[in-house]
XYZ file of N, CA, C and O in Angstrom:
752
model
N -247.781 27.040 -33.074
C -248.296 25.913 -33.725
C -247.713 25.717 -34.816
O -247.551 24.566 -35.608
N -246.821 26.433 -35.780
C -246.144 26.406 -36.788
C -245.165 25.842 -36.526
O -244.477 24.900 -37.114
N -244.284 26.124 -34.982
C -243.135 25.535 -34.820
C -243.574 24.005 -34.199
O -242.657 23.119 -34.750
N -244.282 23.589 -33.687
C -244.881 22.323 -33.512
C -244.847 21.357 -34.924
O -244.720 20.504 -34.884
N -245.400 21.942 -35.668
C -245.790 21.330 -37.396
C -244.370 21.013 -37.749
O -244.097 20.091 -38.112
N -243.458 21.946 -38.018
C -242.123 22.223 -38.634
C -241.405 20.871 -37.406
O -240.437 20.169 -37.742
N -241.292 21.276 -36.122
C -240.264 20.649 -35.103
C -240.683 19.039 -35.321
O -239.837 17.786 -35.062
N -242.325 18.507 -35.397
C -242.780 17.168 -35.469
C -241.807 16.769 -36.909
O -241.809 15.434 -37.492
N -242.105 17.609 -38.007
C -241.400 17.114 -39.030
C -240.051 16.972 -39.174
O -239.688 15.662 -39.616
N -239.175 17.515 -38.277
C -237.766 17.410 -38.281
C -237.723 16.130 -37.631
O -236.633 15.506 -37.663
N -238.192 16.111 -35.930
C -238.289 14.590 -35.463
C -238.701 13.614 -36.088
O -237.721 12.399 -36.456
N -239.501 13.608 -37.152
C -239.610 12.370 -37.690
C -238.347 12.109 -39.366
O -238.127 10.741 -39.179
N -238.269 12.930 -39.551
C -237.038 13.044 -40.441
C -235.682 12.639 -39.809
O -235.135 11.627 -40.534
N -235.374 13.243 -38.924
C -234.132 13.203 -38.243
C -234.083 11.790 -37.585
O -233.063 10.949 -37.387
N -235.107 11.205 -36.725
C -235.215 9.725 -36.196
C -235.366 8.880 -36.939
O -234.308 7.787 -37.051
N -235.945 9.138 -38.395
C -235.805 7.871 -39.438
C -234.500 8.023 -40.020
O -234.062 6.885 -39.857
N -233.858 9.080 -39.984
C -232.437 9.205 -40.639
C -231.437 8.474 -39.760
O -230.701 7.552 -40.528
N -231.470 8.513 -38.172
C -230.628 7.896 -37.416
C -230.572 6.560 -37.286
O -229.958 5.632 -37.052
N -232.357 6.348 -37.173
C -232.423 4.641 -37.246
C -232.005 3.903 -38.372
O -231.067 2.949 -38.404
N -232.006 4.657 -39.669
C -231.975 3.739 -40.911
C -230.149 3.743 -41.143
O -229.627 2.651 -41.263
N -229.731 4.878 -40.152
C -228.180 4.828 -40.263
C -227.453 3.766 -39.191
O -226.349 2.963 -39.514
N -228.202 3.309 -38.614
C -227.925 2.223 -37.463
C -228.520 1.179 -37.969
O -228.114 0.013 -37.106
N -229.227 1.026 -38.853
C -229.961 -0.559 -39.620
C -231.050 -0.683 -38.578
O -231.165 -2.146 -38.725
N -231.776 -0.150 -37.995
C -232.954 -0.596 -37.109
C -234.032 -0.098 -37.639
O -235.093 -0.068 -36.563
N -233.858 0.800 -38.715
C -235.358 1.590 -39.206
C -236.498 0.327 -39.211
O -236.316 -0.534 -40.072
N -237.597 0.831 -38.687
C -238.781 0.546 -39.164
C -239.875 1.129 -38.703
O -239.858 2.142 -37.899
N -241.318 0.864 -38.935
C -242.200 1.630 -38.984
C -242.832 1.921 -37.790
O -243.308 3.304 -36.927
N -242.643 0.838 -36.835
C -243.012 0.927 -35.392
C -242.434 1.762 -34.715
O -242.678 2.482 -33.608
N -241.031 1.362 -34.883
C -239.988 2.491 -34.068
C -240.712 3.930 -34.400
O -240.520 4.895 -33.925
N -240.790 4.352 -35.870
C -240.939 5.445 -35.761
C -242.097 5.695 -35.690
O -242.413 7.128 -35.119
N -243.563 4.923 -35.844
C -244.230 5.741 -34.844
C -244.374 5.908 -33.443
O -245.044 6.706 -32.389
N -243.444 5.106 -32.848
C -243.490 4.703 -31.342
C -242.945 6.147 -31.018
O -243.046 7.048 -29.821
N -241.633 6.662 -31.882
C -240.796 8.015 -31.641
C -241.717 9.287 -31.638
O -242.129 10.082 -30.724
N -242.563 9.233 -32.746
C -243.730 10.126 -32.919
C -244.996 9.892 -31.799
O -244.952 11.473 -31.449
N -245.267 9.067 -31.316
C -246.005 8.901 -30.193
C -245.467 9.809 -28.702
O -246.005 10.664 -28.452
N -244.213 9.102 -28.838
C -243.718 9.575 -27.688
C -243.302 11.100 -27.462
O -243.769 12.074 -26.699
N -242.806 11.685 -28.729
C -242.732 13.201 -28.845
C -244.091 14.126 -28.630
O -244.155 14.632 -28.008
N -245.584 13.375 -28.922
C -246.831 13.975 -28.900
C -247.044 14.362 -27.338
O -247.332 15.269 -26.766
N -246.551 12.817 -26.388
C -246.739 12.946 -25.117
C -246.063 13.973 -24.397
O -246.696 14.681 -23.340
N -244.804 13.919 -24.940
C -243.805 14.863 -23.821
C -243.953 16.361 -23.836
O -243.752 17.310 -23.345
N -244.329 16.596 -25.465
C -244.977 17.923 -25.515
C -246.177 18.652 -25.675
O -246.498 19.746 -25.704
N -247.309 17.560 -25.200
C -248.635 17.839 -24.928
C -248.790 19.189 -24.238
O -249.605 20.074 -24.122
N -248.121 19.014 -22.902
C -248.431 20.175 -22.141
C -248.254 21.255 -22.510
O -248.550 22.183 -21.711
N -247.382 21.382 -23.628
C -246.727 22.788 -23.910
C -247.683 23.339 -25.281
O -247.679 24.267 -25.823
N -248.838 22.566 -25.414
C -250.010 22.897 -26.549
C -250.884 23.242 -25.749
O -251.562 22.391 -24.861
N -251.471 24.594 -26.143
C -252.568 25.129 -25.608
C -253.962 24.728 -26.295
O -253.810 24.680 -27.481
N -254.805 24.246 -25.629
C -256.246 24.085 -26.685
C -256.661 25.368 -27.408
O -257.109 25.379 -28.472
N -256.420 26.596 -26.815
C -256.999 27.976 -27.432
C -256.261 28.284 -28.791
O -256.566 28.617 -29.813
N -254.944 27.312 -28.937
C -254.025 27.606 -30.367
C -254.864 26.665 -31.444
O -254.821 27.379 -32.630
N -255.551 25.593 -30.874
C -256.535 24.796 -32.087
C -257.480 25.825 -32.432
O -257.813 25.790 -33.777
N -257.922 26.174 -31.690
C -259.179 27.053 -32.173
C -258.867 28.404 -32.321
O -259.300 28.743 -33.870
N -257.600 28.925 -32.467
C -257.055 29.930 -33.325
C -256.743 29.733 -34.585
O -257.043 30.596 -35.739
N -256.365 28.662 -34.623
C -255.924 28.116 -36.139
C -257.009 27.824 -37.265
O -257.194 27.867 -38.343
N -258.049 27.281 -36.121
C -259.268 26.790 -37.482
C -260.098 27.949 -37.444
O -260.330 28.492 -38.409
N -260.539 29.286 -36.687
C -260.445 30.352 -37.357
C -259.983 30.932 -38.193
O -260.408 31.757 -38.938
N -258.647 30.771 -38.051
C -257.842 31.593 -39.170
C -258.046 30.833 -40.727
O -257.356 31.663 -41.424
N -258.333 29.667 -40.730
C -258.848 29.426 -41.483
C -259.479 30.060 -42.915
O -259.311 29.577 -44.406
N -260.427 30.480 -42.225
C -261.591 31.264 -43.333
C -261.023 32.550 -43.818
O -261.965 33.488 -44.259
N -260.017 33.078 -43.191
C -259.489 34.265 -43.934
C -259.533 34.351 -45.485
O -258.894 33.267 -46.166
N -258.987 35.312 -46.173
C -259.308 35.375 -47.706
C -257.820 34.877 -47.892
O -257.894 34.173 -49.026
N -256.853 35.535 -47.586
C -255.762 34.378 -47.691
C -255.356 33.494 -47.540
O -254.726 32.311 -48.644
N -255.946 32.344 -46.555
C -255.926 31.227 -46.544
C -256.721 30.372 -47.812
O -256.532 29.361 -47.872
N -257.600 31.237 -47.946
C -258.645 30.462 -48.836
C -257.942 30.337 -50.144
O -257.748 29.766 -51.066
N -256.958 31.659 -50.431
C -256.183 31.362 -51.583
C -255.017 30.384 -51.742
O -254.805 29.933 -52.786
N -254.750 30.254 -50.661
C -253.331 29.265 -50.369
C -254.137 28.072 -50.655
O -253.774 27.293 -51.371
N -255.374 27.783 -50.246
C -255.653 26.292 -50.224
C -256.289 26.131 -51.607
O -256.147 24.920 -52.350
N -256.556 27.326 -52.553
C -256.881 27.387 -54.129
C -255.383 26.707 -54.686
O -255.573 26.189 -55.670
N -254.329 27.513 -54.095
C -253.113 27.272 -54.741
C -252.647 25.815 -54.646
O -252.244 25.100 -55.703
N -253.055 25.044 -53.530
C -252.366 23.726 -53.064
C -253.466 22.944 -54.220
O -252.801 21.872 -54.424
N -254.625 23.138 -54.066
C -255.333 22.438 -54.788
C -254.972 22.421 -56.406
O -255.052 21.137 -57.258
N -254.913 23.589 -56.876
C -254.055 23.551 -58.417
C -252.919 22.964 -58.309
O -252.642 22.125 -59.323
N -252.160 22.916 -57.526
C -250.547 21.874 -57.601
C -250.897 20.778 -57.089
O -250.338 19.825 -58.228
N -251.919 20.486 -56.426
C -252.530 18.980 -56.484
C -252.567 18.308 -57.629
O -252.333 17.431 -58.219
N -253.336 19.095 -58.566
C -253.808 18.668 -59.850
C -252.722 18.761 -60.608
O -252.842 17.714 -61.485
N -252.293 19.712 -60.967
C -250.715 19.517 -61.723
C -249.542 18.639 -61.532
O -249.122 18.109 -62.062
N -249.642 18.138 -60.055
C -248.365 16.637 -59.715
C -249.430 15.797 -59.514
O -248.905 14.619 -59.018
N -250.715 15.713 -60.186
C -251.863 14.019 -60.092
C -251.043 12.747 -60.388
O -251.265 11.773 -59.782
N -250.075 13.046 -61.404
C -249.498 12.122 -62.290
C -248.108 11.955 -61.678
O -247.442 13.008 -62.956
N -247.274 11.569 -60.944
C -245.801 11.712 -61.168
C -245.232 10.552 -61.831
O -245.604 9.604 -62.591
N -244.159 10.803 -62.067
C -243.158 10.456 -63.253
C -242.771 9.187 -62.271
O -242.076 9.071 -61.087
N -242.700 7.804 -62.806
C -242.450 6.446 -62.027
C -240.937 6.460 -62.329
O -240.382 5.798 -63.488
N -240.140 6.774 -61.318
C -238.438 6.646 -61.045
C -237.887 5.657 -60.894
O -237.084 5.365 -60.383
N -238.671 4.341 -61.106
C -238.015 3.448 -60.384
C -236.883 2.354 -60.688
O -236.412 1.782 -60.423
N -236.847 2.718 -61.858
C -235.935 1.952 -62.796
C -234.516 2.235 -62.633
O -233.428 1.435 -62.873
N -234.584 3.393 -61.913
C -233.089 3.815 -61.521
C -232.093 4.515 -62.524
O -232.394 4.822 -63.666
N -230.759 4.664 -62.077
C -229.921 5.043 -63.162
C -229.820 6.639 -63.195
O -229.036 7.064 -64.075
N -230.532 7.076 -62.753
C -230.837 8.800 -62.327
C -231.089 8.723 -61.065
O -231.277 8.272 -60.065
N -230.872 10.176 -60.793
C -230.905 10.500 -59.351
C -231.986 9.860 -58.708
O -232.079 9.412 -57.777
N -233.524 10.349 -59.235
C -234.459 9.962 -58.613
C -234.826 8.723 -58.305
O -235.457 8.220 -57.396
N -234.250 7.624 -59.527
C -234.608 6.508 -59.118
C -233.479 5.908 -58.392
O -233.993 5.210 -57.499
N -232.307 6.500 -57.847
C -231.476 6.125 -57.032
C -232.001 6.305 -55.438
O -232.204 5.579 -54.505
N -233.124 7.620 -55.580
C -233.450 7.652 -54.600
C -234.695 6.936 -54.043
O -234.862 6.753 -52.930
N -235.386 6.682 -54.739
C -236.272 5.666 -54.759
C -236.218 4.154 -54.243
O -236.757 3.618 -53.410
N -234.637 3.605 -55.237
C -234.632 2.473 -54.353
C -233.447 2.377 -53.118
O -234.183 1.668 -52.811
N -233.318 3.458 -52.674
C -232.683 3.544 -51.461
C -234.256 3.770 -50.232
O -233.826 2.796 -49.470
N -235.028 4.167 -50.712
C -235.996 4.186 -49.897
C -236.756 2.985 -49.589
O -237.054 2.576 -48.799
N -236.593 2.474 -51.037
C -237.249 0.986 -50.860
C -236.523 0.256 -50.001
O -237.145 -0.628 -49.323
N -235.465 0.191 -50.238
C -234.101 -0.607 -49.447
C -234.241 -0.530 -48.191
O -234.348 -1.726 -47.111
N -234.324 1.336 -47.714
C -234.555 1.146 -46.533
C -236.023 0.293 -45.778
O -235.827 0.200 -44.582
N -237.009 0.533 -46.122
C -238.043 -0.069 -45.915
C -237.540 -1.482 -45.989
O -238.580 -1.973 -44.800
N -237.118 -2.041 -46.876
C -237.023 -3.756 -46.560
C -236.252 -4.053 -45.577
O -236.351 -5.150 -44.991
N -235.102 -3.238 -45.407
C -233.947 -3.941 -44.703
C -233.600 -3.112 -43.493
O -233.102 -3.460 -42.480
N -234.234 -1.919 -43.342
C -233.975 -0.999 -42.435
C -232.597 -0.392 -42.221
O -232.671 0.069 -41.158
N -232.071 -0.363 -43.243
C -230.663 0.079 -43.258
C -230.272 0.800 -44.483
O -230.765 0.601 -45.646
N -229.515 1.992 -43.938
C -229.007 2.524 -45.428
C -227.785 1.550 -46.213
O -227.592 1.939 -47.601
N -227.289 1.002 -45.530
C -226.208 0.141 -45.912
C -226.595 -0.806 -46.969
O -227.799 -1.712 -46.401
N -226.068 -1.285 -47.951
C -226.337 -2.277 -49.197
C -225.511 -3.589 -48.891
O -224.534 -3.260 -49.282
N -225.744 -4.610 -48.495
C -225.210 -5.812 -48.534
C -225.777 -6.670 -49.788
O -226.897 -6.811 -50.131
N -224.515 -6.769 -50.739
C -224.983 -7.982 -51.901
C -224.033 -9.095 -52.099
O -222.741 -9.346 -51.681
N -225.038 -10.113 -51.481
C -224.509 -11.434 -51.059
C -223.571 -12.191 -52.246
O -222.758 -13.235 -52.049
N -223.897 -11.434 -53.611
C -222.943 -11.999 -54.671
C -221.403 -12.281 -54.440
O -220.675 -12.858 -54.719
N -221.174 -10.933 -53.773
C -219.716 -10.691 -53.719
C -219.183 -11.036 -52.482
O -217.791 -11.568 -52.820
N -219.970 -11.652 -51.264
C -219.408 -12.825 -50.360
C -219.136 -14.065 -51.304
O -217.875 -14.691 -50.482
N -219.362 -14.260 -52.286
C -219.225 -15.938 -52.600
C -218.030 -15.499 -53.834
O -217.170 -16.899 -53.976
N -217.943 -14.682 -53.806
C -216.470 -14.200 -54.836
C -214.955 -14.264 -54.381
O -215.234 -14.154 -52.846
N -213.945 -14.751 -54.815
C -212.710 -14.582 -54.049
C -212.071 -13.005 -54.294
O -213.098 -12.231 -55.340
N -211.449 -12.776 -53.777
C -210.866 -11.488 -53.975
C -210.101 -10.966 -55.493
O -210.720 -9.912 -56.149
N -209.669 -12.275 -55.888
C -209.277 -11.789 -57.382
C -210.580 -11.552 -58.517
O -210.615 -10.543 -59.247
N -211.536 -12.221 -58.080
C -212.738 -12.366 -58.890
C -213.379 -11.024 -58.929
O -213.997 -10.575 -59.782
N -213.361 -10.393 -57.446
C -213.871 -9.634 -57.204
C -213.716 -7.945 -57.976
O -214.306 -7.552 -58.665
N -212.309 -8.473 -58.203
C -211.416 -7.261 -58.549
C -211.648 -7.125 -60.183
O -211.947 -6.307 -61.029
N -211.534 -8.558 -60.607
C -211.822 -8.274 -62.250
C -213.075 -8.354 -62.466
O -213.502 -7.323 -63.497
N -214.053 -8.641 -62.006
C -215.729 -8.605 -62.181
C -215.825 -6.903 -62.419
O -216.577 -6.341 -62.800
N -215.446 -6.182 -61.280
C -215.982 -4.830 -61.194
C -214.625 -3.730 -61.229
O -215.270 -2.366 -61.265
N -213.584 -4.119 -60.916
C -212.617 -3.250 -60.682
C -212.599 -2.242 -59.712
O -212.500 -1.256 -59.834
N -213.344 -2.885 -58.307
C -213.747 -2.252 -57.542
C -212.521 -1.800 -56.526
O -212.178 -2.463 -56.406
N -212.801 -0.285 -56.172
C -211.532 0.218 -55.210
C -212.522 0.991 -54.241
O -213.475 1.173 -54.370
N -212.327 0.826 -52.717
C -213.283 1.414 -52.027
C -213.122 3.156 -51.946
O -212.183 3.567 -51.971
N -214.509 3.293 -51.858
C -214.585 4.843 -52.281
C -214.864 5.355 -53.403
O -215.400 6.033 -54.130
N -215.264 4.542 -54.728
C -215.324 4.226 -56.083
C -216.543 4.033 -56.327
O -217.288 3.203 -55.668
N -217.536 4.591 -57.098
C -218.872 4.190 -57.465
C -218.851 2.870 -58.332
O -218.407 2.493 -59.117
N -219.893 1.615 -57.602
C -220.062 0.614 -58.380
C -221.154 0.641 -59.433
O -221.032 0.474 -60.818
N -222.324 1.863 -59.371
C -223.439 1.732 -60.189
C -223.344 3.208 -59.895
O -223.503 3.697 -58.525
N -223.804 4.065 -60.588
C -224.318 5.372 -60.487
C -225.320 5.849 -59.211
O -226.455 5.085 -59.172
N -224.841 5.952 -58.279
C -225.549 6.681 -56.800
C -225.277 5.796 -55.872
O -225.673 5.742 -54.684
N -224.059 4.822 -56.363
C -223.781 4.019 -55.071
C -222.315 3.682 -54.636
O -221.697 3.824 -55.816
N -221.833 3.948 -53.795
C -220.325 4.162 -53.266
C -219.952 2.450 -52.730
O -220.511 2.120 -52.391
N -218.663 2.138 -53.300
C -218.395 1.091 -52.103
C -217.733 1.403 -51.242
O -216.724 2.191 -50.983
N -218.465 0.742 -50.138
C -217.872 0.803 -48.512
C -216.706 -0.042 -48.666
O -215.508 0.185 -47.996
N -216.991 -1.693 -49.071
C -216.041 -2.506 -49.144
C -216.611 -3.743 -50.281
O -217.473 -4.574 -49.999
N -215.791 -3.755 -51.268
C -216.136 -4.839 -52.132
C -215.962 -6.195 -51.806
O -216.940 -6.677 -52.025
N -214.916 -6.509 -51.068
C -214.808 -7.858 -50.695
C -215.602 -8.482 -49.585
O -216.461 -9.518 -49.603
N -216.739 -7.351 -48.777
C -217.790 -7.798 -48.001
C -218.766 -7.573 -48.485
O -219.955 -8.043 -47.989
N -218.694 -6.789 -49.665
C -220.263 -6.901 -50.544
C -221.324 -5.298 -49.817
O -222.458 -5.320 -49.852
N -220.413 -4.389 -49.512
C -221.154 -3.495 -48.397
C -220.848 -2.613 -49.233
O -219.790 -1.929 -49.966
N -222.258 -1.379 -49.482
C -222.215 -0.264 -50.519
C -222.876 0.786 -49.843
O -224.023 0.546 -49.001
N -222.914 1.767 -50.300
C -223.678 3.055 -49.448
C -224.107 3.894 -50.848
O -223.662 4.346 -51.742
N -225.304 4.530 -50.520
C -225.871 5.389 -51.240
C -224.870 6.584 -51.313
O -224.588 7.279 -50.336
N -225.150 7.324 -52.603
C -224.148 8.555 -52.792
C -224.990 9.585 -52.273
O -224.273 10.646 -51.891
N -226.170 9.813 -52.137
C -227.134 11.209 -52.161
C -227.102 11.268 -51.101
O -227.301 10.576 -50.086
N -228.240 12.381 -50.536
C -228.809 12.917 -49.395
C -229.832 11.608 -48.712
O -230.652 10.670 -49.317
N -229.716 11.248 -47.527
C -230.489 10.419 -47.089
C -231.898 10.400 -46.418
O -232.441 9.616 -45.956
N -232.207 11.854 -46.052
C -233.364 12.174 -45.429
C -234.288 12.137 -46.332
O -235.579 11.526 -45.990
N -234.530 11.956 -47.775
C -235.306 11.791 -48.666
C -235.713 10.545 -48.634
O -236.944 9.968 -48.614
N -234.912 9.433 -49.015
C -235.249 8.339 -48.870
C -235.733 7.253 -47.772
O -236.374 6.347 -47.758
N -235.668 7.842 -46.768
C -236.290 7.871 -45.557
C -237.704 7.917 -45.385
O -238.702 7.313 -44.994
N -237.811 9.050 -45.715
C -239.208 9.480 -45.940
C -240.085 9.008 -47.026
O -241.270 8.721 -47.222
N -239.352 8.368 -48.112
C -240.127 7.704 -49.238
C -239.794 5.927 -48.639
O -241.422 5.573 -48.625
N -239.338 5.393 -47.636
C -239.480 4.338 -47.185
C -240.966 4.277 -45.965
O -241.570 3.562 -46.137
N -240.763 5.515 -45.137
C -242.085 5.596 -44.217
C -243.562 5.730 -45.235
O -244.021 5.130 -44.784
N -243.359 6.581 -46.290
C -244.765 6.355 -47.199
C -244.945 5.036 -47.786
O -246.213 4.422 -48.286
N -243.673 4.669 -48.266
C -244.163 3.216 -48.948
C -244.437 2.081 -48.134
O -245.283 1.463 -48.163
N -244.088 2.076 -46.614
C -244.265 1.203 -45.518
C -245.712 1.310 -45.526
O -246.300 0.592 -44.956
N -246.178 2.454 -45.273
C -247.879 2.720 -44.777
C -248.531 2.600 -46.163
O -249.514 1.885 -45.990
N -248.329 3.328 -47.333
C -249.412 3.393 -48.504
C -249.124 2.680 -49.463
O -249.934 2.174 -50.096
N -247.797 2.082 -49.850
C -247.517 1.080 -50.795
C -246.403 1.971 -52.024
O -246.061 3.203 -51.789
N -246.278 0.917 -52.936
C -245.404 1.760 -53.856
C -245.614 2.877 -54.883
O -245.041 3.645 -54.936
N -247.051 2.516 -54.833
C -247.578 3.680 -55.868
C -247.633 5.056 -55.128
O -247.531 5.995 -55.631
N -247.827 5.138 -54.206
C -247.928 6.497 -52.999
C -246.942 7.068 -52.863
O -246.404 8.328 -52.612
N -245.478 6.430 -52.627
C -244.167 6.791 -52.539
C -243.661 7.397 -53.794
O -242.888 8.286 -53.644
N -244.637 7.166 -55.151
C -244.259 8.202 -56.109
C -244.532 9.422 -56.088
O -244.092 10.366 -56.503
N -245.596 9.763 -55.214
C -246.141 11.280 -54.601
C -245.427 11.655 -53.293
O -245.653 12.926 -53.196
N -244.480 11.059 -53.160
C -243.786 12.034 -52.318
C -243.021 13.171 -52.556
O -242.865 14.178 -52.000
N -242.685 13.499 -53.851
C -242.033 14.452 -54.145
C -242.919 15.571 -54.523
O -242.654 16.696 -54.010
N -244.309 15.610 -55.063
C -245.301 16.270 -55.072
C -245.665 16.485 -53.931
O -246.265 18.012 -53.843
N -245.839 15.935 -53.105
C -246.376 16.150 -51.324
C -245.327 17.114 -50.976
O -246.136 17.876 -50.258
N -244.065 17.021 -51.050
C -243.127 17.785 -50.458
C -242.849 19.019 -51.076
O -242.943 20.172 -50.517
N -243.557 19.098 -52.463
C -243.816 20.474 -53.355
C -244.944 21.113 -52.886
O -244.755 22.640 -52.136
N -245.769 20.589 -52.383
C -247.224 21.041 -51.534
C -246.996 21.496 -50.428
O -247.307 22.826 -49.725
N -246.009 21.000 -49.723
C -245.882 21.142 -48.273
C -244.840 22.173 -48.554
O -245.122 23.240 -47.247
N -244.052 22.843 -49.159
C -243.164 23.492 -49.111
C -244.234 24.876 -49.286
O -243.531 25.731 -49.046
N -245.213 25.182 -50.182
C -245.903 26.057 -50.791
C -246.484 26.556 -49.149
O -246.757 27.498 -48.727
N -247.166 25.729 -48.344
C -247.728 25.932 -47.309
C -246.690 26.259 -46.284
O -247.141 27.006 -45.293
N -245.649 25.699 -45.996
C -244.856 26.024 -45.010
C -244.012 27.741 -45.703
O -243.977 28.134 -44.682
N -243.861 27.795 -46.681
C -243.608 29.229 -47.303
C -244.600 30.257 -46.669
O -244.508 31.071 -46.401
N -245.702 29.904 -46.987
C -246.714 30.773 -46.440
C -247.091 31.100 -45.145
O -247.367 31.926 -44.868
N -247.210 29.729 -44.367
C -246.792 29.929 -42.825
C -245.744 30.654 -42.281
O -246.141 31.063 -40.830
N -244.769 30.454 -42.772
C -243.284 30.933 -41.749
C -243.208 32.343 -42.695
O -242.380 32.923 -42.578
């Protein structure tokens, strides 16, 4: 059972990351892959596993875990709004929103396409591989291509939650991961 939960999480994150890297990420594609995964691996899941799982929830250590998770949920109840950027969390959030809207990790800035090569150089003093804005690398200044600097799997998860539940729920991705890490630590 634990393997199924862990592998399903890995499938969601990795397929989302691959789709975003290819520039074709969408909520529908993400759900289609998850459904396909469920259909393919359904023969390997035994009904008895679910019964044993529900019986195991009544053990004292599981009740203690539930109390810890509820306490963590209360402590994480108000996330900090990192939307403005300039810090790592803001870069993650904005990258996640960008993936949700464009389906791609690459950022295309049309303003740079309208500039001549000399104007681009004067305006930004950009060279390929340098930082344009904290958290974003220049891929090609003359084409207006930029790439996020940090890990990309986390913004894919933010994009998924943003597309399903909206901007306010996407602020809870970090607390959600904190609570899920407690549960996974206990289960494994």
